[in-house]
Coordinates of C-alpha atoms in Angstrom, one line a residue:
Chain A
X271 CA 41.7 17.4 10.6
X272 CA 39.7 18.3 13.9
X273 CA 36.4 17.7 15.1
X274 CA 35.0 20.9 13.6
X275 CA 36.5 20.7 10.1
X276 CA 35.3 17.0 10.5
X277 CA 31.6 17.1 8.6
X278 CA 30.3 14.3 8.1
X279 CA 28.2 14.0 5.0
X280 CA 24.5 13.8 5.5
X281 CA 23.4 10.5 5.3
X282 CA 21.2 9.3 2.7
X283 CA 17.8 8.6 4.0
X284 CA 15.3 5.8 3.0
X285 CA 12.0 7.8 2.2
X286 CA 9.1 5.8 4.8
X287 CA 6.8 4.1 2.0
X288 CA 4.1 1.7 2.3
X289 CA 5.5 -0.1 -1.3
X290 CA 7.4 -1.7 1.7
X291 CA 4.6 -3.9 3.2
X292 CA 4.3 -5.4 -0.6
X293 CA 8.2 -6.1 -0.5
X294 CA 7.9 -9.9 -2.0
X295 CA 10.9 -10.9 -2.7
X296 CA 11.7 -11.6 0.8
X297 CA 8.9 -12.8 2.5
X298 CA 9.0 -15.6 5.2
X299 CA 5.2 -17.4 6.4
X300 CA 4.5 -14.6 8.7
X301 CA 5.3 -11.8 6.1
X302 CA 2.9 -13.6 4.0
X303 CA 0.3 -13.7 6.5
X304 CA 0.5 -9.8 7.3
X305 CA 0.4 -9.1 3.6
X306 CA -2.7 -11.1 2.6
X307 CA -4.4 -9.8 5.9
X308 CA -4.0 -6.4 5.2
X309 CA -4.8 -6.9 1.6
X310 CA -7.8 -9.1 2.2
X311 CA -8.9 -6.3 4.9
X312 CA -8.9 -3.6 2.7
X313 CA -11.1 -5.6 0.0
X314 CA -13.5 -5.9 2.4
X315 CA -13.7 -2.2 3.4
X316 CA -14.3 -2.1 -0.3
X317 CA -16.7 -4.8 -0.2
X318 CA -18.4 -2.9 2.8
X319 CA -19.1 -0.2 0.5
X320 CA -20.3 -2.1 -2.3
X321 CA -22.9 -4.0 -0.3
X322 CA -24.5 -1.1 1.5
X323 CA -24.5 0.4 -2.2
X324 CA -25.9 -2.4 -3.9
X325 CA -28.5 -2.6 -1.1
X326 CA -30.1 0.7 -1.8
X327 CA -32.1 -1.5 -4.5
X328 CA -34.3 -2.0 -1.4
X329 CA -35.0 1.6 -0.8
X330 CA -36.5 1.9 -4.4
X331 CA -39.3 -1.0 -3.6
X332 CA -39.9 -4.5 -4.7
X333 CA -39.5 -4.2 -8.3
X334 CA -36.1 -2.3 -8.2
X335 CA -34.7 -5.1 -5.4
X336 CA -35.8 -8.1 -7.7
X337 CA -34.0 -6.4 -11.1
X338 CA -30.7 -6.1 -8.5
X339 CA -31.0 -9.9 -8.0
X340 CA -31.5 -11.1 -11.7
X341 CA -28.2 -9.3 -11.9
X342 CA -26.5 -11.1 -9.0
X343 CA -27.3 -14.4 -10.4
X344 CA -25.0 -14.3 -13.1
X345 CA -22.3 -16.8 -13.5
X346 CA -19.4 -14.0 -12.9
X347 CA -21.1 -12.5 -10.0
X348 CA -21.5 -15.7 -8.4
X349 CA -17.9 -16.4 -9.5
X350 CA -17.0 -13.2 -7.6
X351 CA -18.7 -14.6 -4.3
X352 CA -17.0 -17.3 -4.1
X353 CA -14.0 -15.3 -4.0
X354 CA -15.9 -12.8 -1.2
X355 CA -16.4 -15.9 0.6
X356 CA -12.5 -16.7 0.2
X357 CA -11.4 -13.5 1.7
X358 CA -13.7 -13.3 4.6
X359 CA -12.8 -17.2 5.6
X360 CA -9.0 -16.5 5.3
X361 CA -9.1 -12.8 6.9
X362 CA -12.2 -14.3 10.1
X363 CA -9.4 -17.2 10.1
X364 CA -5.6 -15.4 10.2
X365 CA -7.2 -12.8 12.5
X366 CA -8.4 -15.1 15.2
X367 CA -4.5 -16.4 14.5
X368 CA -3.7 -12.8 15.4
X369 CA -5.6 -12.4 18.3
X370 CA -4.5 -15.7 19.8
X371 CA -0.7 -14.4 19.2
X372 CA -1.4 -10.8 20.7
X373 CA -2.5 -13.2 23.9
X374 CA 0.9 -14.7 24.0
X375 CA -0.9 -18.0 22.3
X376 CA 1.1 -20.3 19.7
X377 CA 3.5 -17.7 18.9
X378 CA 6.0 -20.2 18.6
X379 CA 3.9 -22.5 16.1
X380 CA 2.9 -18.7 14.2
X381 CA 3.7 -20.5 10.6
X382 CA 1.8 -23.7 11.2
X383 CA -1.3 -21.4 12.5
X384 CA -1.2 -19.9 9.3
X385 CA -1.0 -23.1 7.1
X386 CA -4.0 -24.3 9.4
X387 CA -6.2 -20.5 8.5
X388 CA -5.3 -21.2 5.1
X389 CA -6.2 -24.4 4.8
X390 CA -9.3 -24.0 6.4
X391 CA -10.3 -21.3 4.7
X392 CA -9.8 -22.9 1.7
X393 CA -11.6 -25.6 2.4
X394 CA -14.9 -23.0 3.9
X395 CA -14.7 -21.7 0.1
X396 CA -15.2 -25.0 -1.4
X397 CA -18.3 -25.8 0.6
X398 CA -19.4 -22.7 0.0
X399 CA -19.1 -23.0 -3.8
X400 CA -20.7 -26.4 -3.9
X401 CA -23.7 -24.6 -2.4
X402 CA -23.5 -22.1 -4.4
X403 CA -23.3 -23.5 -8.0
Chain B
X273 CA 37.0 -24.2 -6.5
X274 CA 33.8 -21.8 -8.8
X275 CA 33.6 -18.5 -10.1
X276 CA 30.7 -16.3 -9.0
X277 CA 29.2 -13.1 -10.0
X278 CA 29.0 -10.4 -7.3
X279 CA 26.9 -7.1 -7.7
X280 CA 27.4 -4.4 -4.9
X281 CA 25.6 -2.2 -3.9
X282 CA 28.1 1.3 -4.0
X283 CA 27.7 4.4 -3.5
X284 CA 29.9 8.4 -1.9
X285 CA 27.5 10.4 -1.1
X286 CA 28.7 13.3 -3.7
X287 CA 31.2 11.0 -5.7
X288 CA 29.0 7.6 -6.6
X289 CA 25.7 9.3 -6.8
X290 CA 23.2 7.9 -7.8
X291 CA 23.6 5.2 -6.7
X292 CA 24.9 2.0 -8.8
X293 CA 26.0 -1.7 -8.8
X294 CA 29.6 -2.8 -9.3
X295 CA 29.8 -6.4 -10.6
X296 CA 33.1 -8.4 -9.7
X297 CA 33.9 -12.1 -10.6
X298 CA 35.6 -13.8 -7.7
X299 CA 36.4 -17.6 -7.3
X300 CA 35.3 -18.9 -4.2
X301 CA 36.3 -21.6 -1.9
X302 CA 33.6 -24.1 -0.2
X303 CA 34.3 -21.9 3.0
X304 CA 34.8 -18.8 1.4
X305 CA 32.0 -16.4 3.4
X306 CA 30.8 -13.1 1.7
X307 CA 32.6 -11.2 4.3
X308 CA 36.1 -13.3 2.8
X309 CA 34.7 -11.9 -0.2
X310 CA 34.5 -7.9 0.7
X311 CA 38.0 -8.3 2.4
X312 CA 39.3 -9.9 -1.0
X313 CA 38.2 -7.8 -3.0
X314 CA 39.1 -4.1 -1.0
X315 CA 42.8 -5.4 -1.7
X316 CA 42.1 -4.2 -5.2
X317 CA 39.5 -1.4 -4.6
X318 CA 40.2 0.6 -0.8
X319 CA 37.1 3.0 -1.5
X320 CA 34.9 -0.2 -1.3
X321 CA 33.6 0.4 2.5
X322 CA 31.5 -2.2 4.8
X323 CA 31.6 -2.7 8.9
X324 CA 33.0 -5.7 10.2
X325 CA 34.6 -6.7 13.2
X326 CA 34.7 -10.0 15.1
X327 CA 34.1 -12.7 11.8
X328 CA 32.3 -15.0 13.5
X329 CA 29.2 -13.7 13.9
X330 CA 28.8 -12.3 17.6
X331 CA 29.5 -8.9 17.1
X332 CA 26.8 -7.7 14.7
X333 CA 28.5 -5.3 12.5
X334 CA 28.5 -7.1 9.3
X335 CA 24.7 -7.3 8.3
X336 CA 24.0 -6.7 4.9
X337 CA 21.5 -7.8 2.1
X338 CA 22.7 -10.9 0.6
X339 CA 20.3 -11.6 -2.2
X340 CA 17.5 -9.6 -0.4
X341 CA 18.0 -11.1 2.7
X342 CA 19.3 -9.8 5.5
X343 CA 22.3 -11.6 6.9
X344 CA 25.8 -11.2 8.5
X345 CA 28.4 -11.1 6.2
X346 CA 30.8 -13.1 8.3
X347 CA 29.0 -16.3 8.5
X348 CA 27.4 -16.3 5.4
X349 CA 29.3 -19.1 3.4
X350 CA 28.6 -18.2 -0.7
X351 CA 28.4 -21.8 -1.9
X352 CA 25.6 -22.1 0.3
X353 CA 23.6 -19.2 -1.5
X354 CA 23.9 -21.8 -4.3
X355 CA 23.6 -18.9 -7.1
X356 CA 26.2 -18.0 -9.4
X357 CA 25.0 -14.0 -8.8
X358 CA 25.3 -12.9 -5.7
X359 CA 23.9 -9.2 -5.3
X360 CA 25.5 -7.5 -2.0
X361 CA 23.2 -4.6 -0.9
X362 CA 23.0 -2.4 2.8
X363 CA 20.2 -3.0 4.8
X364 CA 16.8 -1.3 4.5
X365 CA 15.1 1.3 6.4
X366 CA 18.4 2.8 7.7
X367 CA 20.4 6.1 6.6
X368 CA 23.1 5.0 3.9
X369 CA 26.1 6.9 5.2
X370 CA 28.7 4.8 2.1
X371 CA 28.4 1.7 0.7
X372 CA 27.5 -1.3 2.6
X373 CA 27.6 1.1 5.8
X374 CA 24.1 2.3 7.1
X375 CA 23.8 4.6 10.3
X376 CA 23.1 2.6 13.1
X377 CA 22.5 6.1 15.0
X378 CA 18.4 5.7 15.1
X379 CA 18.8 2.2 15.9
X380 CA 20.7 2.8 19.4
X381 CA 18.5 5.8 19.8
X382 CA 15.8 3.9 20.5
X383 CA 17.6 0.6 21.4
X384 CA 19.8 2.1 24.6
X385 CA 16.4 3.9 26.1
X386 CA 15.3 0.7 27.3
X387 CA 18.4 -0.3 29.3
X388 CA 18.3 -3.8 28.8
X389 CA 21.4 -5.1 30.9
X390 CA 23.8 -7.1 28.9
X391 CA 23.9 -10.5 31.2
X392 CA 21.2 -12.8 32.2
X393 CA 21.5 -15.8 34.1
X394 CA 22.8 -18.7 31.8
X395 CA 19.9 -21.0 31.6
X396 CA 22.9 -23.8 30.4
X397 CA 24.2 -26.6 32.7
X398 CA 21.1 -26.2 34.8
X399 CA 22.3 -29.0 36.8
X400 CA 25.7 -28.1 38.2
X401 CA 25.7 -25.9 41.2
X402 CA 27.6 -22.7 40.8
X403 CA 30.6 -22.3 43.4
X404 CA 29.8 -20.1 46.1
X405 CA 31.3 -16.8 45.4
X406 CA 29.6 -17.1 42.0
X407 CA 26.1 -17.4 43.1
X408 CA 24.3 -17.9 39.8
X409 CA 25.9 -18.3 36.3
X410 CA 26.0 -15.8 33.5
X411 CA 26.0 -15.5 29.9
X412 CA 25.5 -12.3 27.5
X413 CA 22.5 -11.5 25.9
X414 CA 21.7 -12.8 22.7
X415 CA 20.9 -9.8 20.6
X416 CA 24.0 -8.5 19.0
X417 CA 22.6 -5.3 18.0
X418 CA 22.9 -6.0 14.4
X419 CA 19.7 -3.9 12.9
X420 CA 18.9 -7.1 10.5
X421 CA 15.4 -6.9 12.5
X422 CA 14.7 -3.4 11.5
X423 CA 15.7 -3.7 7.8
X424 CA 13.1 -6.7 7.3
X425 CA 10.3 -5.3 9.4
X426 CA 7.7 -4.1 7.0
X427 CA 6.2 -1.5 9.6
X428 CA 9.9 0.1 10.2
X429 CA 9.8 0.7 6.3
X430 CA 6.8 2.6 6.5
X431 CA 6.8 4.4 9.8
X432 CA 10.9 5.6 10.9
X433 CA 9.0 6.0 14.8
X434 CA 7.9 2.9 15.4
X435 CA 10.2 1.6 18.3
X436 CA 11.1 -1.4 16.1
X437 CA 12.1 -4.9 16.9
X438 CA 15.4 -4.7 18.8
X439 CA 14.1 -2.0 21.0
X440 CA 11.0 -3.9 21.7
X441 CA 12.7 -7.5 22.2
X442 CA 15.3 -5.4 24.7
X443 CA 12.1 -4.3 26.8
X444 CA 10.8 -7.6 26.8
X445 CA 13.8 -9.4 28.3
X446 CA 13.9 -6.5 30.9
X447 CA 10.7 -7.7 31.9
X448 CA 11.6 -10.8 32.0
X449 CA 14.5 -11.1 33.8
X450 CA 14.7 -7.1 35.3
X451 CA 18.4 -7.2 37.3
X452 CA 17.5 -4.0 39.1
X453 CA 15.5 -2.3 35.8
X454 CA 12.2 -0.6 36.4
X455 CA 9.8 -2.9 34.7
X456 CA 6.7 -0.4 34.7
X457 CA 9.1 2.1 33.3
X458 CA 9.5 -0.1 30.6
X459 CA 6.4 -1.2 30.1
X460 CA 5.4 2.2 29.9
X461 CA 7.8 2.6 27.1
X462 CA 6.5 0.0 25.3
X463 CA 2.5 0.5 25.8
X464 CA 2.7 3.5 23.4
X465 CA 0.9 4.1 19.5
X466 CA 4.6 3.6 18.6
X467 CA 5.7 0.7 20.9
X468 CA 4.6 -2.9 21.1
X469 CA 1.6 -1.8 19.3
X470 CA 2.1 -0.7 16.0
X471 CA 3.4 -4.3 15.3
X472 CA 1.2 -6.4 12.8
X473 CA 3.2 -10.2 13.9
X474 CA 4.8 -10.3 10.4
X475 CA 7.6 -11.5 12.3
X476 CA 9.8 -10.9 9.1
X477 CA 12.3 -9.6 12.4
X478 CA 12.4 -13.3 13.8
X479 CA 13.6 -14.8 10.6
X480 CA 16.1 -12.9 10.3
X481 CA 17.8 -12.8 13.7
X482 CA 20.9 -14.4 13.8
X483 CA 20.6 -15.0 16.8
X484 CA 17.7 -16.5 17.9
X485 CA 16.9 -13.3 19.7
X486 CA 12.8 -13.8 18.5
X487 CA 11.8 -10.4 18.5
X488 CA 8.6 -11.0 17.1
X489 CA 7.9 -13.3 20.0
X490 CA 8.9 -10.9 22.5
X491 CA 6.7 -8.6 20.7
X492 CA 4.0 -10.6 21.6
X493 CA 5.0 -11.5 25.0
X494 CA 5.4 -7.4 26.0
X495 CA 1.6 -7.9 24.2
X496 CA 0.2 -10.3 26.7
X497 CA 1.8 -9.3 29.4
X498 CA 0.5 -5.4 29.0
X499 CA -3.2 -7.3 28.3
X500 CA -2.8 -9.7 31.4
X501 CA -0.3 -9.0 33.6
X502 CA 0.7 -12.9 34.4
X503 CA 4.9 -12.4 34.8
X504 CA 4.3 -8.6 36.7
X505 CA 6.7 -10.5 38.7
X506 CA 9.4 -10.5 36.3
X507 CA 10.0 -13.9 36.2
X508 CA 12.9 -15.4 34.0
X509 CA 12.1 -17.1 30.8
Chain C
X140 CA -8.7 5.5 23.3
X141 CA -5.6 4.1 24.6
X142 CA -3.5 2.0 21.9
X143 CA -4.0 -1.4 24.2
X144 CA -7.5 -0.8 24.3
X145 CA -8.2 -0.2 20.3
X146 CA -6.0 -3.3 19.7
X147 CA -8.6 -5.4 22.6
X148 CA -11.6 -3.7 20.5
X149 CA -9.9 -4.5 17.4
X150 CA -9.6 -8.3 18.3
X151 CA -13.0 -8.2 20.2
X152 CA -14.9 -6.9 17.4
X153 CA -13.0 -9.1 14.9
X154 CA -14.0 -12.2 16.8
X155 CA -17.8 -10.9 17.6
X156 CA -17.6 -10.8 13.5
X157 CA -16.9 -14.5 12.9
X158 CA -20.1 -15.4 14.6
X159 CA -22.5 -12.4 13.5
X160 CA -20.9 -12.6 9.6
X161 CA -21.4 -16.4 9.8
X162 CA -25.2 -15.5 10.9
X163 CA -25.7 -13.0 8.7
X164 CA -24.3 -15.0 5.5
X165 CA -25.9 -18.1 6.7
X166 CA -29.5 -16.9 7.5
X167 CA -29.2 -14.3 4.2
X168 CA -27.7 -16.2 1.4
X169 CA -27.3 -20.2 2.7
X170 CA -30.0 -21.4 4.7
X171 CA -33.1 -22.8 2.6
X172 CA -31.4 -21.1 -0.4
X173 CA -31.4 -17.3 0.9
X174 CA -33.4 -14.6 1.3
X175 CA -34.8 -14.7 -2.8
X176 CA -37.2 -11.9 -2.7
X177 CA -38.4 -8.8 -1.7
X178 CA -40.9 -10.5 0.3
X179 CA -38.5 -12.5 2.2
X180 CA -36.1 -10.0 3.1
X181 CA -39.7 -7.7 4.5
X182 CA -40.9 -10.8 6.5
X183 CA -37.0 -11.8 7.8
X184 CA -36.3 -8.1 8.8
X185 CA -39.9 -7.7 10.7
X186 CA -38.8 -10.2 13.3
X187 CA -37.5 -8.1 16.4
X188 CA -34.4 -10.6 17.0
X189 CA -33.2 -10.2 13.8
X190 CA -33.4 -6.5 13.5
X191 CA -31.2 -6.5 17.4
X192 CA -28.6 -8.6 15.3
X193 CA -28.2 -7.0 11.9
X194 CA -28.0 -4.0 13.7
X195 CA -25.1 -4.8 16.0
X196 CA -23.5 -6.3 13.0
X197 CA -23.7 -3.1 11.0
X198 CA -22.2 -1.2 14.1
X199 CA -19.3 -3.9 14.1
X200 CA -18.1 -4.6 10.8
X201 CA -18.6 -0.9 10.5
X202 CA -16.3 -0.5 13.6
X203 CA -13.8 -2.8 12.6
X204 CA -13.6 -1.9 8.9
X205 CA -12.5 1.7 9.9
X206 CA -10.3 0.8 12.9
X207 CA -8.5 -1.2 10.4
X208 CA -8.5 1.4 7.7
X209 CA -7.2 3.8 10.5
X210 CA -4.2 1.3 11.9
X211 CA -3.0 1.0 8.1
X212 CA -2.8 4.8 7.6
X213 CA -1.0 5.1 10.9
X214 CA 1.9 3.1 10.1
X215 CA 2.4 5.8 7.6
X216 CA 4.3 8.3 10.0
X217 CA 0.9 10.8 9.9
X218 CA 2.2 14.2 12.0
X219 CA 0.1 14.0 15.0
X220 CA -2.4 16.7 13.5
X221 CA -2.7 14.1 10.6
X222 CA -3.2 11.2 12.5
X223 CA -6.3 13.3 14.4
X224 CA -7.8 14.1 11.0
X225 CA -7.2 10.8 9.9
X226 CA -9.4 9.4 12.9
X227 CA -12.4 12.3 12.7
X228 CA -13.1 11.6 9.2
X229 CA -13.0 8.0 9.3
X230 CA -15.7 8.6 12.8
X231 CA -17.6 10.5 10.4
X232 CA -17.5 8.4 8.1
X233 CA -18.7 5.5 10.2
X234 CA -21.6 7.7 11.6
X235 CA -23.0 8.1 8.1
X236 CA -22.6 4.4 7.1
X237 CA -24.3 2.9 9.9
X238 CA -26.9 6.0 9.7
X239 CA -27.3 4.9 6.3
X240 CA -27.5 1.5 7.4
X241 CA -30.4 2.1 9.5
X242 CA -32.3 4.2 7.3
X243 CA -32.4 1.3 4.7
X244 CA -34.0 -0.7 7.6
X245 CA -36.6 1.8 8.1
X246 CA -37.1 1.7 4.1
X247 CA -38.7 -1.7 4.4

């Protein structure tokens, strides 16, 4: 056979899909870390949009604002904050990590950075909690 | 001596297709490596195709999935993997050309741009003085151009133009130790939507490499040097 | 904006954040119990100082929320003419929130 009746058969391509960043199966400390970031990050994008929704209660005057806070102050709500509070401390927390990394900073100790976010942000959502309770 | 319960990956583009999993009972030896494994068991079945070369891990053509994670075949002793299944796939986020065989075309596509040379001064002995003719010794690089990097990276996954670990790691090392290499060439490369970063520091790349390579690392080293400039000097690591 | 420099706004924004969220949820929701009424939220928001910082926090988290948004959808391969659309509707999108954002002040 020569080179030009030589074809090689077309190669099967992987398809590009972001189901990949959610690959679990295989993930190491820093996999963990890029997964819970992005996922924390888009919660609070949703969050974002929530609030500023929510927040329109103050547009439609006193009595409309205080109805929006009787609401608020149910157990579940307040169960929900706490878990608000969570994701801010853990994403503030990992992304300080990151920044500290991008600057060449504890690369080296990357997984024990994490454990030390995660810790601490654990730790931020108890206080908050107690106070909150 | 134990039995164990291997499931591979196999697939002839036109002749296995889709896809499937061929499962094959072997009995192993403490030493027995998956790559004894393939070997053993293409006696029986010569369609059953996988890259290999050196066995002892320093050439880099063996890497494969081993129960999801990427390793090289060759020193990748199956007693270890403590499993009685062991399931033998080809790595991710490459073409599948047969097999266990990806396409390691886009890998050196973006890898060889870079020009990373292959030797760098040996930072072992550090004490003994190298005779006179010699000047400084040498050892090879440590990345053995493998593509384990690329198939755990979740950002290759999603986006097939992101310059990827090994090409990234290879522009870091030129900036650290150049040999005659244009650093701001390279650094140009790298300081690109698709270069150094498009990276998130999962570092999924640096636990895989088998050899201590630490693209991730590197990543962030091209990272602060583009922010900061300290090493424009190109000093060594 | 060069890649280098979104990442530096990226991280400077982020880290602006921890202190001005910390502020904001402190002063707000912590601090003597909260903001509790109507009342308090008027009186809070009528001190100049304040209204300089919830304002720069609205134009950062704003800022960093959709910088972030955009560097997830980029890692999914856009074309280049997607990637550009990509970026003008999430600007557009950030224009109206923090316009919205303001006009709520303006409410009270």
């Amino acid at each position: 056979m020569n080179a030009e009746e030589y074809r090689r058969p077309a190669p099967r391509l992987p398809a590009p899909q972001a189901k990949e960043w959610l690959a679990f199966s295989k993930r190491g400390v820093g996999g963990w870390a890029f997964l819970l970031h992005r996922l924390t990050g888009l919660v609070l994008v949703f969050y974002l949009f929530l609030h500023l929704a929510v927040l329109s209660a103050l547009a439609r005057g006193p009595q409309a604002y205080q109805a929006m806070l009787a609401f608020m102050d149910s157990p579940l709500i307040v169960a929900l904050e706490v878990g608000l509070i969570a994701t801010i401390a853990f994403h503030a927390l990992n992304g300080i990590r990151l920044v500290l990394m991008g600057f060449g900073v504890g690369v080296r100790a990357h997984k024990a950075l994490f454990w030390v976010a995660f810790v601490l942000a654990a730790g931020l959502t108890a206080l908050a909690a107690l106070a909150m309770f | 001596m134990a039995e164990v319960t291997f499931k591979i990956y196999r697939y002839k583009p036109g002749a296995i297709d889709p896809p499937r999993y061929d499962t094959y009972r072997v009995s192993i030896e403490p030493h027995t490596t998956v790559l004894d494994v393939l070997e053993h068991l293409r006696l029986d079945d010569p369609t059953l195709t996988y890259r290999h070369s050196c066995h002892h891990g320093s050439c880099g053509t063996c890497g494969m999935l081993v129960n999801g994670k990427e390793v090289l075949a060759c020193v990748t002793r199956v007693a270890d993997l403590k499993t009685d299944t062991v399931v033998i796939e080809p790595l991710r986020h490459q073409p599948l050309i047969s097999d266990l065989v990806v396409d390691m075309t886009p890998f050196f596509e973006k890898y060889e741009p870079v020009g990373m040379p292959y030797i760098r001064e040996s930072e072992y002995l550090p004490h003994s003085q190298p005779p006179e003719e010699v000047g400084a010794y040498t050892r090879f690089e440590n990345c053995l151009e493998c593509g384990l990097c690329l198939s755990a990276c979740p950002v290759v996954g999603s986006d097939p133009d992101y310059l990827g670990p090994a090409a990234l790691a290879a522009a870091a090392r030129v900036v650290q130790e150049p040999r005659g290499q244009d650093v701001p060439t390279v650094l140009a490369m790298v300081d690109t939507e698709e270069g150094c970063w498009r990276c998130h520091a999962a570092m999924e790349c640096s636990e895989v490499c088998p050899n201590d390579v630490d693209p991730g690392g590197l990543i962030m080293f091209l990272r602060r040097e583009l922010l900061t400039g300290t090493s424009r000097s190109g000093g060594k690591r | 904006m060069r890649p280098k420099t979104q990442w530096l706004w990226q991280a400077f924004s982020g880290l602006l954040l921890v202190f001005l969220l910390a502020l904001h949820l402190t002063v707000n929701h912590f601090a003597a119990g909260g903001l509790l009424t109507y009342e308090d939220i008027v009186a809070y928001l009528a001190q100049p100082w304040v209204r300089v910082l919830e304002t720069l926090f609205l134009l950062t988290v704003t800022y960093h929320a959709l910088a972030g948004v955009r560097g997830i959808l980029l890692d999914l391969n856009l074309t280049t003419a997607a990637a550009r659309r990509v970026t003008l509707g999430l600007t557009v999108l950030g224009v109206l929130i923090c316009a919205y954002g303001l006009w709520l002040f303006t409410t009270l």
